PDB file of C-alpha atoms and ligand atoms in Angstrom:
ATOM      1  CA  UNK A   1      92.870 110.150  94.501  1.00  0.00           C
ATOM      2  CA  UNK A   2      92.034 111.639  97.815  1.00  0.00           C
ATOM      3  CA  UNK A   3      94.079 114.698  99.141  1.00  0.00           C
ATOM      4  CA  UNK A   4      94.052 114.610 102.645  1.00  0.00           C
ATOM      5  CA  UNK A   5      96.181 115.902 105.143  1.00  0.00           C
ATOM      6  CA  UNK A   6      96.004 117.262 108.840  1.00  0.00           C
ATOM      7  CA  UNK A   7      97.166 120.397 110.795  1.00  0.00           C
ATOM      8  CA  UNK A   8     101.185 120.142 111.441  1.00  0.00           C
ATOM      9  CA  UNK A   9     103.789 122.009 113.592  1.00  0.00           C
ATOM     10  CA  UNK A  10     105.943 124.459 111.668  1.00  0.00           C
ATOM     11  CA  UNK A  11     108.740 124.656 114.058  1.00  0.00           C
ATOM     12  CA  UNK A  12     111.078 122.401 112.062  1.00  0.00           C
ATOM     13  CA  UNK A  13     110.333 123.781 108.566  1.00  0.00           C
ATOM     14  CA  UNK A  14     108.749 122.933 105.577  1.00  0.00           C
ATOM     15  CA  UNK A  15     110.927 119.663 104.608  1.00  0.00           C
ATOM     16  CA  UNK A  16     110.366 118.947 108.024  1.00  0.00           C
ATOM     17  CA  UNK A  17     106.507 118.829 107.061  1.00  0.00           C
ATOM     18  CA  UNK A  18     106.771 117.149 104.336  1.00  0.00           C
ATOM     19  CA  UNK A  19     108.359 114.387 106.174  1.00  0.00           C
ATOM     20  CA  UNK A  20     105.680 114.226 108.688  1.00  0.00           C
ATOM     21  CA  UNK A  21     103.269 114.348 106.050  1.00  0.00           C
ATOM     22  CA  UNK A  22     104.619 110.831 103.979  1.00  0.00           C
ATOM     23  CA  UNK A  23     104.649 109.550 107.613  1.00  0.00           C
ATOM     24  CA  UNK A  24     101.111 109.425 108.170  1.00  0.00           C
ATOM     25  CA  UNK A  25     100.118 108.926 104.512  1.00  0.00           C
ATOM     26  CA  UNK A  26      99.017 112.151 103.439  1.00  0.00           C
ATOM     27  CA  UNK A  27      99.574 114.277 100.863  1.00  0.00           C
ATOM     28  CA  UNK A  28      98.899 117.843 101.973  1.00  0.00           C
ATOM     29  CA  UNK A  29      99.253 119.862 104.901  1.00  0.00           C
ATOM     30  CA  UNK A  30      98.401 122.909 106.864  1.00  0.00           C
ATOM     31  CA  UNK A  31     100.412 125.127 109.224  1.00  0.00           C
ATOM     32  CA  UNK A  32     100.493 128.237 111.096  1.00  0.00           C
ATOM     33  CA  UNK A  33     102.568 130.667 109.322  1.00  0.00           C
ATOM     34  CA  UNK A  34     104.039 131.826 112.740  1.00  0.00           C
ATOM     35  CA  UNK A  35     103.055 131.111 116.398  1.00  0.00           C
ATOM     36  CA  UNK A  36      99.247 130.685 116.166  1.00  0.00           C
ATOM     37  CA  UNK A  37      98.949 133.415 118.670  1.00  0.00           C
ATOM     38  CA  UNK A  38     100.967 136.202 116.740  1.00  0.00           C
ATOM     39  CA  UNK A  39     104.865 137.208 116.735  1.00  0.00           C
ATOM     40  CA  UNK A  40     107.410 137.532 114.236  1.00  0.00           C
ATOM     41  CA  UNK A  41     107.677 134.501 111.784  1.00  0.00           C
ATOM     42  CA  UNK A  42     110.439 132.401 111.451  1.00  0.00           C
ATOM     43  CA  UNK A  43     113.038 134.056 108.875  1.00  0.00           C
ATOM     44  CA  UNK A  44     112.285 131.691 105.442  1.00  0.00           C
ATOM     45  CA  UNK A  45     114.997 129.503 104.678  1.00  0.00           C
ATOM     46  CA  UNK A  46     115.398 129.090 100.902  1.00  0.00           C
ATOM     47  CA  UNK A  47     117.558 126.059 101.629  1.00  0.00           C
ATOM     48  CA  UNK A  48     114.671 124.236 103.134  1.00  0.00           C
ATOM     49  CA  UNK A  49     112.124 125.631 100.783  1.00  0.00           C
ATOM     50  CA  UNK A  50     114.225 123.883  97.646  1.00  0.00           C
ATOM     51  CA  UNK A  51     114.677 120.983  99.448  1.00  0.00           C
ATOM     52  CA  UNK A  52     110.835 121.128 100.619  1.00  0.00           C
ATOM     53  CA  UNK A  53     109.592 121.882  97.190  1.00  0.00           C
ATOM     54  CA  UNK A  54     112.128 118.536  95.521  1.00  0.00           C
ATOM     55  CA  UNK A  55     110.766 116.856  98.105  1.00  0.00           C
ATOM     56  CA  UNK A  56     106.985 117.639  97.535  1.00  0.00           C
ATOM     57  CA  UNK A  57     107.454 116.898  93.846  1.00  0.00           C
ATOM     58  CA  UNK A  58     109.239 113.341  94.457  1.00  0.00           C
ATOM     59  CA  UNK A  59     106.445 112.563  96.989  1.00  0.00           C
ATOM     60  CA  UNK A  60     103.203 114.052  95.335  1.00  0.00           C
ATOM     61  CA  UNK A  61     102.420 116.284  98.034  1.00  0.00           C
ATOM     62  CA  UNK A  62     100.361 119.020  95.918  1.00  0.00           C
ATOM     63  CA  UNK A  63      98.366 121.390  97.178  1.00  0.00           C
ATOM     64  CA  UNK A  64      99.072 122.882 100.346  1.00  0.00           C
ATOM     65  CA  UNK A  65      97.535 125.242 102.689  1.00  0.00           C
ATOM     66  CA  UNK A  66      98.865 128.093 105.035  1.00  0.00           C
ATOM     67  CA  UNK A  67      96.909 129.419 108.353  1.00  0.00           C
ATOM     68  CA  UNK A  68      96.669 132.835 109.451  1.00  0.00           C
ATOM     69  CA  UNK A  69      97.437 132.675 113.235  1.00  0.00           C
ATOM     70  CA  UNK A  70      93.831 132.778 114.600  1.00  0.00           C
ATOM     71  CA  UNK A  71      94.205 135.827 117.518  1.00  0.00           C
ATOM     72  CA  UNK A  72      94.199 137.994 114.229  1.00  0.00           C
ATOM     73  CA  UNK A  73      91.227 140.327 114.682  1.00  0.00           C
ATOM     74  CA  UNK A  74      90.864 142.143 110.864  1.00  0.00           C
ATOM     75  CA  UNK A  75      87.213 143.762 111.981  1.00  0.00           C
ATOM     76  CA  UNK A  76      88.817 145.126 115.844  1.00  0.00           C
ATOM     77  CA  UNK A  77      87.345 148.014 117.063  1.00  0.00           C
ATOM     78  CA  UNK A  78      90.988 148.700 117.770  1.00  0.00           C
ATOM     79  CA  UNK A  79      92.797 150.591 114.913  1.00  0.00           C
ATOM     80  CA  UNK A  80      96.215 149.083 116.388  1.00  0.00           C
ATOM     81  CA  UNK A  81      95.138 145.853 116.140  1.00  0.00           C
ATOM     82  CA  UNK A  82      93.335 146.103 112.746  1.00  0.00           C
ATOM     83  CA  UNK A  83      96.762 147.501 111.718  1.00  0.00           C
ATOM     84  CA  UNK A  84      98.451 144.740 113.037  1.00  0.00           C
ATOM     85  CA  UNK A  85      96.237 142.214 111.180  1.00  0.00           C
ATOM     86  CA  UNK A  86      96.899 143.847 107.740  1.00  0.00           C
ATOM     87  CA  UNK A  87     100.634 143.752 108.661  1.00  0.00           C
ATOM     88  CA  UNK A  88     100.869 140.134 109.463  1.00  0.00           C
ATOM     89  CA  UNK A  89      98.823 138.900 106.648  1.00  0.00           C
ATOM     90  CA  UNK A  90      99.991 141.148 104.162  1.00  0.00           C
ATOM     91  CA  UNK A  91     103.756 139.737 105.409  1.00  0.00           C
ATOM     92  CA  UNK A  92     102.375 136.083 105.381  1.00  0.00           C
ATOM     93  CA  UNK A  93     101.121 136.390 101.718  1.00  0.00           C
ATOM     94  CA  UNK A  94     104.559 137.696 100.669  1.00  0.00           C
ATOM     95  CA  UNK A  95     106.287 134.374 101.929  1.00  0.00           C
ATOM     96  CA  UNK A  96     103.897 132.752 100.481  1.00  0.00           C
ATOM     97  CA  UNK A  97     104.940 133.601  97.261  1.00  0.00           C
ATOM     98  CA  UNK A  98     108.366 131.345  97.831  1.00  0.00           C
ATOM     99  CA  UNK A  99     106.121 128.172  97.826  1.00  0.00           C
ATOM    100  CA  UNK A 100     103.846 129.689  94.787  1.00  0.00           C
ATOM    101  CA  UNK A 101     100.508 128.352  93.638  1.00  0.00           C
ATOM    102  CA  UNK A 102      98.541 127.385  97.011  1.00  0.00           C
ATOM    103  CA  UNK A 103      96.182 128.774  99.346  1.00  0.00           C
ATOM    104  CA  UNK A 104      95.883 131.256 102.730  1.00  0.00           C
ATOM    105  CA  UNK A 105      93.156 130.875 105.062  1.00  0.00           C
ATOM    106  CA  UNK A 106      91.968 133.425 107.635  1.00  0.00           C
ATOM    107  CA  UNK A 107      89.400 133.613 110.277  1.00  0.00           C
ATOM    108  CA  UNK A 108      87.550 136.592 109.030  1.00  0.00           C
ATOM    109  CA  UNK A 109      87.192 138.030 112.505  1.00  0.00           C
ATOM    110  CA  UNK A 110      84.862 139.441 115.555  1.00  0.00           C
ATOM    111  CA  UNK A 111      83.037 142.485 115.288  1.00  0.00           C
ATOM    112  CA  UNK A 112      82.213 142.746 118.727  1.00  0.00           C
ATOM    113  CA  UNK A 113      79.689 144.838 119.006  1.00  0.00           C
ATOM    114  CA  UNK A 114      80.183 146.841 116.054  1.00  0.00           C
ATOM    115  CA  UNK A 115      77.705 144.820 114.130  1.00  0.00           C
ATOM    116  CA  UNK A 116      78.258 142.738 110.940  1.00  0.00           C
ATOM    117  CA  UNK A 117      78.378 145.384 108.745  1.00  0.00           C
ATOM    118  CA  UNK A 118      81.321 147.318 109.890  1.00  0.00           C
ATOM    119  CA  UNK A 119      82.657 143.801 110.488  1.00  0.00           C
ATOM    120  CA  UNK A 120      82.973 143.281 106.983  1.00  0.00           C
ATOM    121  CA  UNK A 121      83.605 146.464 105.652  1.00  0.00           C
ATOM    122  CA  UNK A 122      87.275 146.281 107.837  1.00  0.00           C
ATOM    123  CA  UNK A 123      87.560 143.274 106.292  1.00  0.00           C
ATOM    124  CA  UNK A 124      86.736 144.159 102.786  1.00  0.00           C
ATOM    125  CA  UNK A 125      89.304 147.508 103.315  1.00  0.00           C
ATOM    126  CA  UNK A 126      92.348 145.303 104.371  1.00  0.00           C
ATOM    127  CA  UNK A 127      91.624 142.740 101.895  1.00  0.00           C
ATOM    128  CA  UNK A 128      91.533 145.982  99.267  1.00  0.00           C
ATOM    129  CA  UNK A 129      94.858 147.313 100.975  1.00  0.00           C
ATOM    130  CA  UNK A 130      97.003 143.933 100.796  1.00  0.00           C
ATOM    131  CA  UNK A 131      95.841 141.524  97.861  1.00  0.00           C
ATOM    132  CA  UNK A 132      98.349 142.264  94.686  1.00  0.00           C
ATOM    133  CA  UNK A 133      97.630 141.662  91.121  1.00  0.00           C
ATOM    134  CA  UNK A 134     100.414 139.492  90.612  1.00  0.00           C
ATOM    135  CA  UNK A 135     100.299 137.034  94.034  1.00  0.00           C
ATOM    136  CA  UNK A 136      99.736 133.192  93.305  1.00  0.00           C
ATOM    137  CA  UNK A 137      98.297 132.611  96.489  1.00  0.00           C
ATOM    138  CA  UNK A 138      94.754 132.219  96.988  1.00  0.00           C
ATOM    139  CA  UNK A 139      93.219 133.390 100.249  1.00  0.00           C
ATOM    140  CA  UNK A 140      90.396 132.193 101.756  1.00  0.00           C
ATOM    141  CA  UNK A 141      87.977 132.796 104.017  1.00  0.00           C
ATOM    142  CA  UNK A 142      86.816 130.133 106.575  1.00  0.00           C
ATOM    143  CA  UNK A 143      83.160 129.179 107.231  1.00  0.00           C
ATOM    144  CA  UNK A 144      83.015 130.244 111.329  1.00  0.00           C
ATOM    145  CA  UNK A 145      81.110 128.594 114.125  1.00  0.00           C
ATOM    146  CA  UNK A 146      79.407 131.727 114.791  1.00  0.00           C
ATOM    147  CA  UNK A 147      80.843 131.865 118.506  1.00  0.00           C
ATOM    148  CA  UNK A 148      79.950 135.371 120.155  1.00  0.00           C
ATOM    149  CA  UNK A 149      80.437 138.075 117.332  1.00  0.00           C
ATOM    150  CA  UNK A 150      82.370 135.987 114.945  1.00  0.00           C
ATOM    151  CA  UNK A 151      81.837 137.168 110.974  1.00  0.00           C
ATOM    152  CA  UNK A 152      81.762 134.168 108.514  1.00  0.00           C
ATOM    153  CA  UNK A 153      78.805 132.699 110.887  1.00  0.00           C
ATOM    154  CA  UNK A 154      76.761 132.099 107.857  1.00  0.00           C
ATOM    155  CA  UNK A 155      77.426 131.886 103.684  1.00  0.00           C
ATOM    156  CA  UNK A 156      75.776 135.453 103.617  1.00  0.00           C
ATOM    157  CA  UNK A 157      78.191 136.867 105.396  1.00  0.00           C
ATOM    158  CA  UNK A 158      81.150 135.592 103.329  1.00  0.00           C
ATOM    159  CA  UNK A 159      79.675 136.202 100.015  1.00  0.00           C
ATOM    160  CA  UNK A 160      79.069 140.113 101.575  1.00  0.00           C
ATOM    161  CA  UNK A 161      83.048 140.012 101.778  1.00  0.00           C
ATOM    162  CA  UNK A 162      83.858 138.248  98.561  1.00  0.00           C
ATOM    163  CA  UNK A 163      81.505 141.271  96.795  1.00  0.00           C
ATOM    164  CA  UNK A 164      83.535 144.408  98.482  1.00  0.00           C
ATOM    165  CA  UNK A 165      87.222 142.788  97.398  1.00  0.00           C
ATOM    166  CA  UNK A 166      88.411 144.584  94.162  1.00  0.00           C
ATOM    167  CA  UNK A 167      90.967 141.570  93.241  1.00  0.00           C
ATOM    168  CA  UNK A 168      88.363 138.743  94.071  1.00  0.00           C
ATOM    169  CA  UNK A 169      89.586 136.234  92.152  1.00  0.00           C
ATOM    170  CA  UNK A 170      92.230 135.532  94.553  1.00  0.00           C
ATOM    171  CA  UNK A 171      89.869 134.788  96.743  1.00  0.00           C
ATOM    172  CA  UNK A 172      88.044 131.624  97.628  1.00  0.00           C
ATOM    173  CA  UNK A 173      86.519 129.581 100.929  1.00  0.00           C
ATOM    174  CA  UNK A 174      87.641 126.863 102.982  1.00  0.00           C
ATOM    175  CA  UNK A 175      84.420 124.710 104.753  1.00  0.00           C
ATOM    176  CA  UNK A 176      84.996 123.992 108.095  1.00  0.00           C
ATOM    177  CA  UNK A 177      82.679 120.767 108.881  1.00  0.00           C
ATOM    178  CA  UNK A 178      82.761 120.972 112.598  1.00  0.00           C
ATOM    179  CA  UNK A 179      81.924 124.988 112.349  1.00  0.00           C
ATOM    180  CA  UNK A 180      79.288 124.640 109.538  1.00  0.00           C
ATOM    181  CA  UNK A 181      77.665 122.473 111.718  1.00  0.00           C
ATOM    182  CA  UNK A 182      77.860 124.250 114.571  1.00  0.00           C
ATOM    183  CA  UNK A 183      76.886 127.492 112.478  1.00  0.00           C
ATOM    184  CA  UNK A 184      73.466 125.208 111.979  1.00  0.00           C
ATOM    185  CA  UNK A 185      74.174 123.756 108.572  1.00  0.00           C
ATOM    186  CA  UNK A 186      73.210 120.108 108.607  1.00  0.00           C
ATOM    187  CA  UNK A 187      75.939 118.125 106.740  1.00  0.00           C
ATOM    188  CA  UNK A 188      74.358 114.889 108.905  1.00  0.00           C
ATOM    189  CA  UNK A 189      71.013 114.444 107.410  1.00  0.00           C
ATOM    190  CA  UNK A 190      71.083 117.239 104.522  1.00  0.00           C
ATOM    191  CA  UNK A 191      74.799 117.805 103.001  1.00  0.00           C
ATOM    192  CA  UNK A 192      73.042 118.152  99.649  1.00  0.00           C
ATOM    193  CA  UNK A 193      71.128 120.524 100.805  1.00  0.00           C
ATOM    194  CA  UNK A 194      73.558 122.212 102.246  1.00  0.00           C
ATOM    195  CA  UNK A 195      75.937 122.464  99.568  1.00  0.00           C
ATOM    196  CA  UNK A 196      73.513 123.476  97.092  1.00  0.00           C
ATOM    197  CA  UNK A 197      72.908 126.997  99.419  1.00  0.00           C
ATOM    198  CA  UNK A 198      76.753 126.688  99.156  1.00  0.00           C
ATOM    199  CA  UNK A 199      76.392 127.212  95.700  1.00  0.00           C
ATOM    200  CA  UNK A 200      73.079 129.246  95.600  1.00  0.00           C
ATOM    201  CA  UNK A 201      75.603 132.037  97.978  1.00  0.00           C
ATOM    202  CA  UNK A 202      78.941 132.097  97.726  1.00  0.00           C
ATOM    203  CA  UNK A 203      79.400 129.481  94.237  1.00  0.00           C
ATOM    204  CA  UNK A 204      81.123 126.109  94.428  1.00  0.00           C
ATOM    205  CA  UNK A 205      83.762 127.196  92.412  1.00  0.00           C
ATOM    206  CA  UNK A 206      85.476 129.603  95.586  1.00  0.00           C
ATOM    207  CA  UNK A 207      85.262 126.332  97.636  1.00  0.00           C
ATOM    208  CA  UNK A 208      89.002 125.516  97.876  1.00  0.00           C
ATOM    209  CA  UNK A 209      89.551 123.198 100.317  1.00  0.00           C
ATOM    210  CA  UNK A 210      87.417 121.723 104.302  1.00  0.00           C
ATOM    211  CA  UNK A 211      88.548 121.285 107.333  1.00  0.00           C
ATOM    212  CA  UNK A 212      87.996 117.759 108.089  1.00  0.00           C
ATOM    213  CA  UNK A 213      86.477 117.646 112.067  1.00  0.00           C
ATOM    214  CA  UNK A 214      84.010 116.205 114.167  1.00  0.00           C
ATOM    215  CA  UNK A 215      82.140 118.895 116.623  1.00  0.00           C
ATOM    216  CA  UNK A 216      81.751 118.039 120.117  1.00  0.00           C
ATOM    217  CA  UNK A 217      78.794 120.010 120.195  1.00  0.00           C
ATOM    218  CA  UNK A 218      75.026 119.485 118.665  1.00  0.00           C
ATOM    219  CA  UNK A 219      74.102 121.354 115.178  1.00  0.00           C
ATOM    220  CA  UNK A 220      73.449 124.918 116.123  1.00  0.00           C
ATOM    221  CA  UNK A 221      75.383 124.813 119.411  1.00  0.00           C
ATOM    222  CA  UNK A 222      77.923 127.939 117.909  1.00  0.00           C
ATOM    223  CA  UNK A 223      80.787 126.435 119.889  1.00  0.00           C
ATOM    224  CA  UNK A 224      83.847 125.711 117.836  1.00  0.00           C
ATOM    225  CA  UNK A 225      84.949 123.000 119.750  1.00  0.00           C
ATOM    226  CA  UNK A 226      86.656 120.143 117.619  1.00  0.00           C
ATOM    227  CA  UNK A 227      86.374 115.974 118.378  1.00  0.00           C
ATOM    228  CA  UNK A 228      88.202 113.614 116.692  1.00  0.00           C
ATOM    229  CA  UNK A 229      86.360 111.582 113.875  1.00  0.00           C
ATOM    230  CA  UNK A 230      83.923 109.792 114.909  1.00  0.00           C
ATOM    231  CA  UNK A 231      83.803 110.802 118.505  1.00  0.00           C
ATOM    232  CA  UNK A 232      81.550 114.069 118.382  1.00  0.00           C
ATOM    233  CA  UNK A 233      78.222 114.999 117.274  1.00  0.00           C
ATOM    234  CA  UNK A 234      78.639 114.686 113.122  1.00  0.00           C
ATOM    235  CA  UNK A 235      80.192 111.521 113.128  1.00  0.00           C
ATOM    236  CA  UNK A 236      82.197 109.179 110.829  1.00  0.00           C
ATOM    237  CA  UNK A 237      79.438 108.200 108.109  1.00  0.00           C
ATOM    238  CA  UNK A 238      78.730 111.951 107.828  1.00  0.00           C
ATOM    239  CA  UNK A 239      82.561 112.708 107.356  1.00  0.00           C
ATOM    240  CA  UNK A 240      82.804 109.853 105.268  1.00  0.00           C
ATOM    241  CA  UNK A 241      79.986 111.229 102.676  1.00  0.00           C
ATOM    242  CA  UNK A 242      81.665 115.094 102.850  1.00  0.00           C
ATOM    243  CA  UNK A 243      84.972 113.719 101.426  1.00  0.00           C
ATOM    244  CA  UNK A 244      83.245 111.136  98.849  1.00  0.00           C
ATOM    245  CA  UNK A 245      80.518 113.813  97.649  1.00  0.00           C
ATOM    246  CA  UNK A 246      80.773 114.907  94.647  1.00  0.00           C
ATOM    247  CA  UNK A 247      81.209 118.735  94.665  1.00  0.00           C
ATOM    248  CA  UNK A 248      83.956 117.737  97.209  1.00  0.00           C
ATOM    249  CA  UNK A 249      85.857 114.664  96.254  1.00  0.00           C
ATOM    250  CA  UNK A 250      88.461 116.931  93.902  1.00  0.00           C
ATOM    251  CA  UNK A 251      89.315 119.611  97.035  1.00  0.00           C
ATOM    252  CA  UNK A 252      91.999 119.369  99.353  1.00  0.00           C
ATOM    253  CA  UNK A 253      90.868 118.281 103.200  1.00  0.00           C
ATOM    254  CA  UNK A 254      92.901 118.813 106.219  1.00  0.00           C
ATOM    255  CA  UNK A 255      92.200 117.002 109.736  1.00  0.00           C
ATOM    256  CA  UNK A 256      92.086 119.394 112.710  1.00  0.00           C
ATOM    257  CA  UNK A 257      91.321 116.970 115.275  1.00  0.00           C
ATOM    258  CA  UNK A 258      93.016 117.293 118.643  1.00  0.00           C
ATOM    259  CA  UNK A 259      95.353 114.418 117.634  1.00  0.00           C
ATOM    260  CA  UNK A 260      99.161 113.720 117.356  1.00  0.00           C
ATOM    261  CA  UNK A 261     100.510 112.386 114.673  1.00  0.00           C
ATOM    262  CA  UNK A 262      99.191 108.790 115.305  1.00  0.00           C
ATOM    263  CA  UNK A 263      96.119 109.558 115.826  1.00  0.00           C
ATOM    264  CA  UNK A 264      95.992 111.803 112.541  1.00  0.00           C
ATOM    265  CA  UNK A 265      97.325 108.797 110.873  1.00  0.00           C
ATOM    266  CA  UNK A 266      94.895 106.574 111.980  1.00  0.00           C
ATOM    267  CA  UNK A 267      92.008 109.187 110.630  1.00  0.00           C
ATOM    268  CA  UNK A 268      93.848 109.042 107.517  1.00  0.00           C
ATOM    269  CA  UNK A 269      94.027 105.645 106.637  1.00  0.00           C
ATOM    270  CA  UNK A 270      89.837 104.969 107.460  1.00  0.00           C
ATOM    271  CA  UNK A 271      89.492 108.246 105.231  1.00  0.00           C
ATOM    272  CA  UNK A 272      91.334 106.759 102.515  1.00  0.00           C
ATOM    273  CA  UNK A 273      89.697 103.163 103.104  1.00  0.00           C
ATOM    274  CA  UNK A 274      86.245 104.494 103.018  1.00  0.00           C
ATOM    275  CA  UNK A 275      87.186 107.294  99.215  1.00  0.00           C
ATOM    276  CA  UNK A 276      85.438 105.571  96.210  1.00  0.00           C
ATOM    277  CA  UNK A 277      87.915 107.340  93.330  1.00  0.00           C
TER     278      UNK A 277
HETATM  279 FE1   FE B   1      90.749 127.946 111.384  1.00  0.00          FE
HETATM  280 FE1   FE B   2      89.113 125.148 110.756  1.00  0.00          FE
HETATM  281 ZN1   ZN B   3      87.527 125.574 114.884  1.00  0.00          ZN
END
C-alpha cells in the first residue's frame, strides 16, 4: 500500500491532523513542530495526543513525520543563533518522544561563507550535543537545493554529517524530489542512476521517507522553488516512477506542493491511481 501524505497546519493539534489527513485520503502527515519561522511551541496536550494516537491506530495512519521550522540555521556564524538551533531541536525531539517511533527532519543549514567544512562540523557538534541513546525518533537530514550556501547540496555532503554523529543510527535522510533535482540529480531521465549514487554515498537503508514536489525550475537551477505535480519542470510521469520504484515504493512520501487541502487531495488520489502494489 502506498503511504502518502502532504504538509498540514498544526494549529489545531494532532487529532486535528489526523482528521485532515482521512479527509484527503492519506495516511501520513507532516507538520511544523512550531511556527515554521521559530517561537515557542504550542504546550503538548496529552489529551489530544491519546485521542490522536486512538485515532491513528483506528485509521491506519502509520508513520508520521515532524519538521524542524526551516529559519533554523545549525552551521550560523552566529553562536546565538547556533545556540538557538540546538535549543529548539533538542526541545522538538523531546516532544517527540510523546508520539514515539517516527521521524524529525531538518534543513541542515547555510554556512555562509564559512565554507562546507565548518558547515558540517556545527552540525555534526549539535547533533553530538542533543541526540540521546534512548530517543525513538529518527532524525533526518533533507537533500537541499543547494540555494546560496546551503549544506546538504549534494549526497557528499550528508554522508560527511552522518560520519561525525556518535549516535548515527538515529539518523537517516529524507529525498526531496524538487531539491534533488534542482541540486542537479536527474530523477527525469536517470532515477536509477540516481538512486544507485544514493546508495553508492549515503546507503539506501538511511533513506526514510521524500518529499513528493514538482520544481518550477530546470535540473541544476539551485532554486528551491516548489510546483504542484505536474505543473513544473519534473513532471507527473517522473513523480509517478519515484513513488512506484522499487527502492522507494515501501517509504513514506509527503506532498509539499503549494496546495490546500483540495488540491493535495486531488495529488493524492492520481498518486494512488497510478501505485502498482
Ligand atoms: Fe524542508
Ligand atoms: Fe522538502
Ligand atoms: Zn523546498
Amino acid at each position: 500500500m502506498l503511504t502518502i501524505g502532504c504538509h498540514l497546519s498544526s494549529s489545531k493539534g494532532y487529532l486535528a491532523m489526523g482528521k485532515d489527513a482521512v479527509k484527503i485520503n492519506a495516511n501520513t502527515f507532516q507538520f511544523f513542530t512550531r511556527n515554521p519561522r521559530g517561537g515557542n511551541a504550542k504546550e503538548i496536550d496529552p489529551t489530544d495526543i491519546e485521542r490522536y494516537l486512538s485515532f491513528a491506530g483506528e485509521y491506519g495512519i502509520r508513520r508520521i513525520l515532524a519538521h524542524a521550522p526551516y529559519t533554523l540555521n545549525a552551521c550560523s556564524a552566529d553562536e546565538h543563533l547556533r545556540d538557538f538551533a540546538r535549543r529548539t531541536m533538542a526541545d522538538d525531539l523531546a516532544r517527540m518522544e510523546y508520539t514515539p517511533g517516527n521521524c524529525y527532519n531538518f534543513h541542515p543549514g547555510s554556512h555562509v561563507k564559512q565554507g562546507v567544512e565548518t558547515g558540517i562540523s556545527y552540525i555534526a557538534d549539535m547533533l553530538n550535543e542533543i541526540l540521546k541513546p534512548e530517543q525513538t525518533t529518527t532524525v533526518l537530514l533533507e537533500t537541499m537545493a543547494g540555494k546560496g550556501s546551503e549544506i546538504g547540496r549534494n549526497f557528499e555532503e550528508l554522508r560527511e554529517i552522518l560520519d561525525r554523529v556518535q549516535l548515527n543510527s538515529h539518523m537517516g535522510v529524507c529525498l526531496d524530489t524538487c531539491h534533488v533535482w534542482d541540486g542537479g540529480y536527474d530523477i527525469v531521465n536517470h532515477l536509477d542512476e540516481v538512486l544507485t549514487e544514493f546508495d553508492r554515498i549515503i546507503g539506501l537503508s538511511r533513506l526514510r521517507a521524500v518529499h513528493l514536489n514538482d520544481s518550477m525550475n530546470p535540473l541544476g537551477a539551485h532554486k528551491d522553488r516548489h510546483a504542484k505535480i505536474g505543473e513544473g519542470c519534473i513532471g507527473k510521469e517522473a513523480l509517478i516512477r519515484v513513488v512506484n520504484h522499487p527502492a522507494l515504493k515501501h517509504l513514506p512520501f509527503y506532498l509539499e506542493t503549494p496546495n490546500e487541502l483540495p488540491g493535495y487531495a486531488a495529488e493524492i488520489a492520481l498518486m494512488r491511481e497510478h501505485f502498482c502494489d
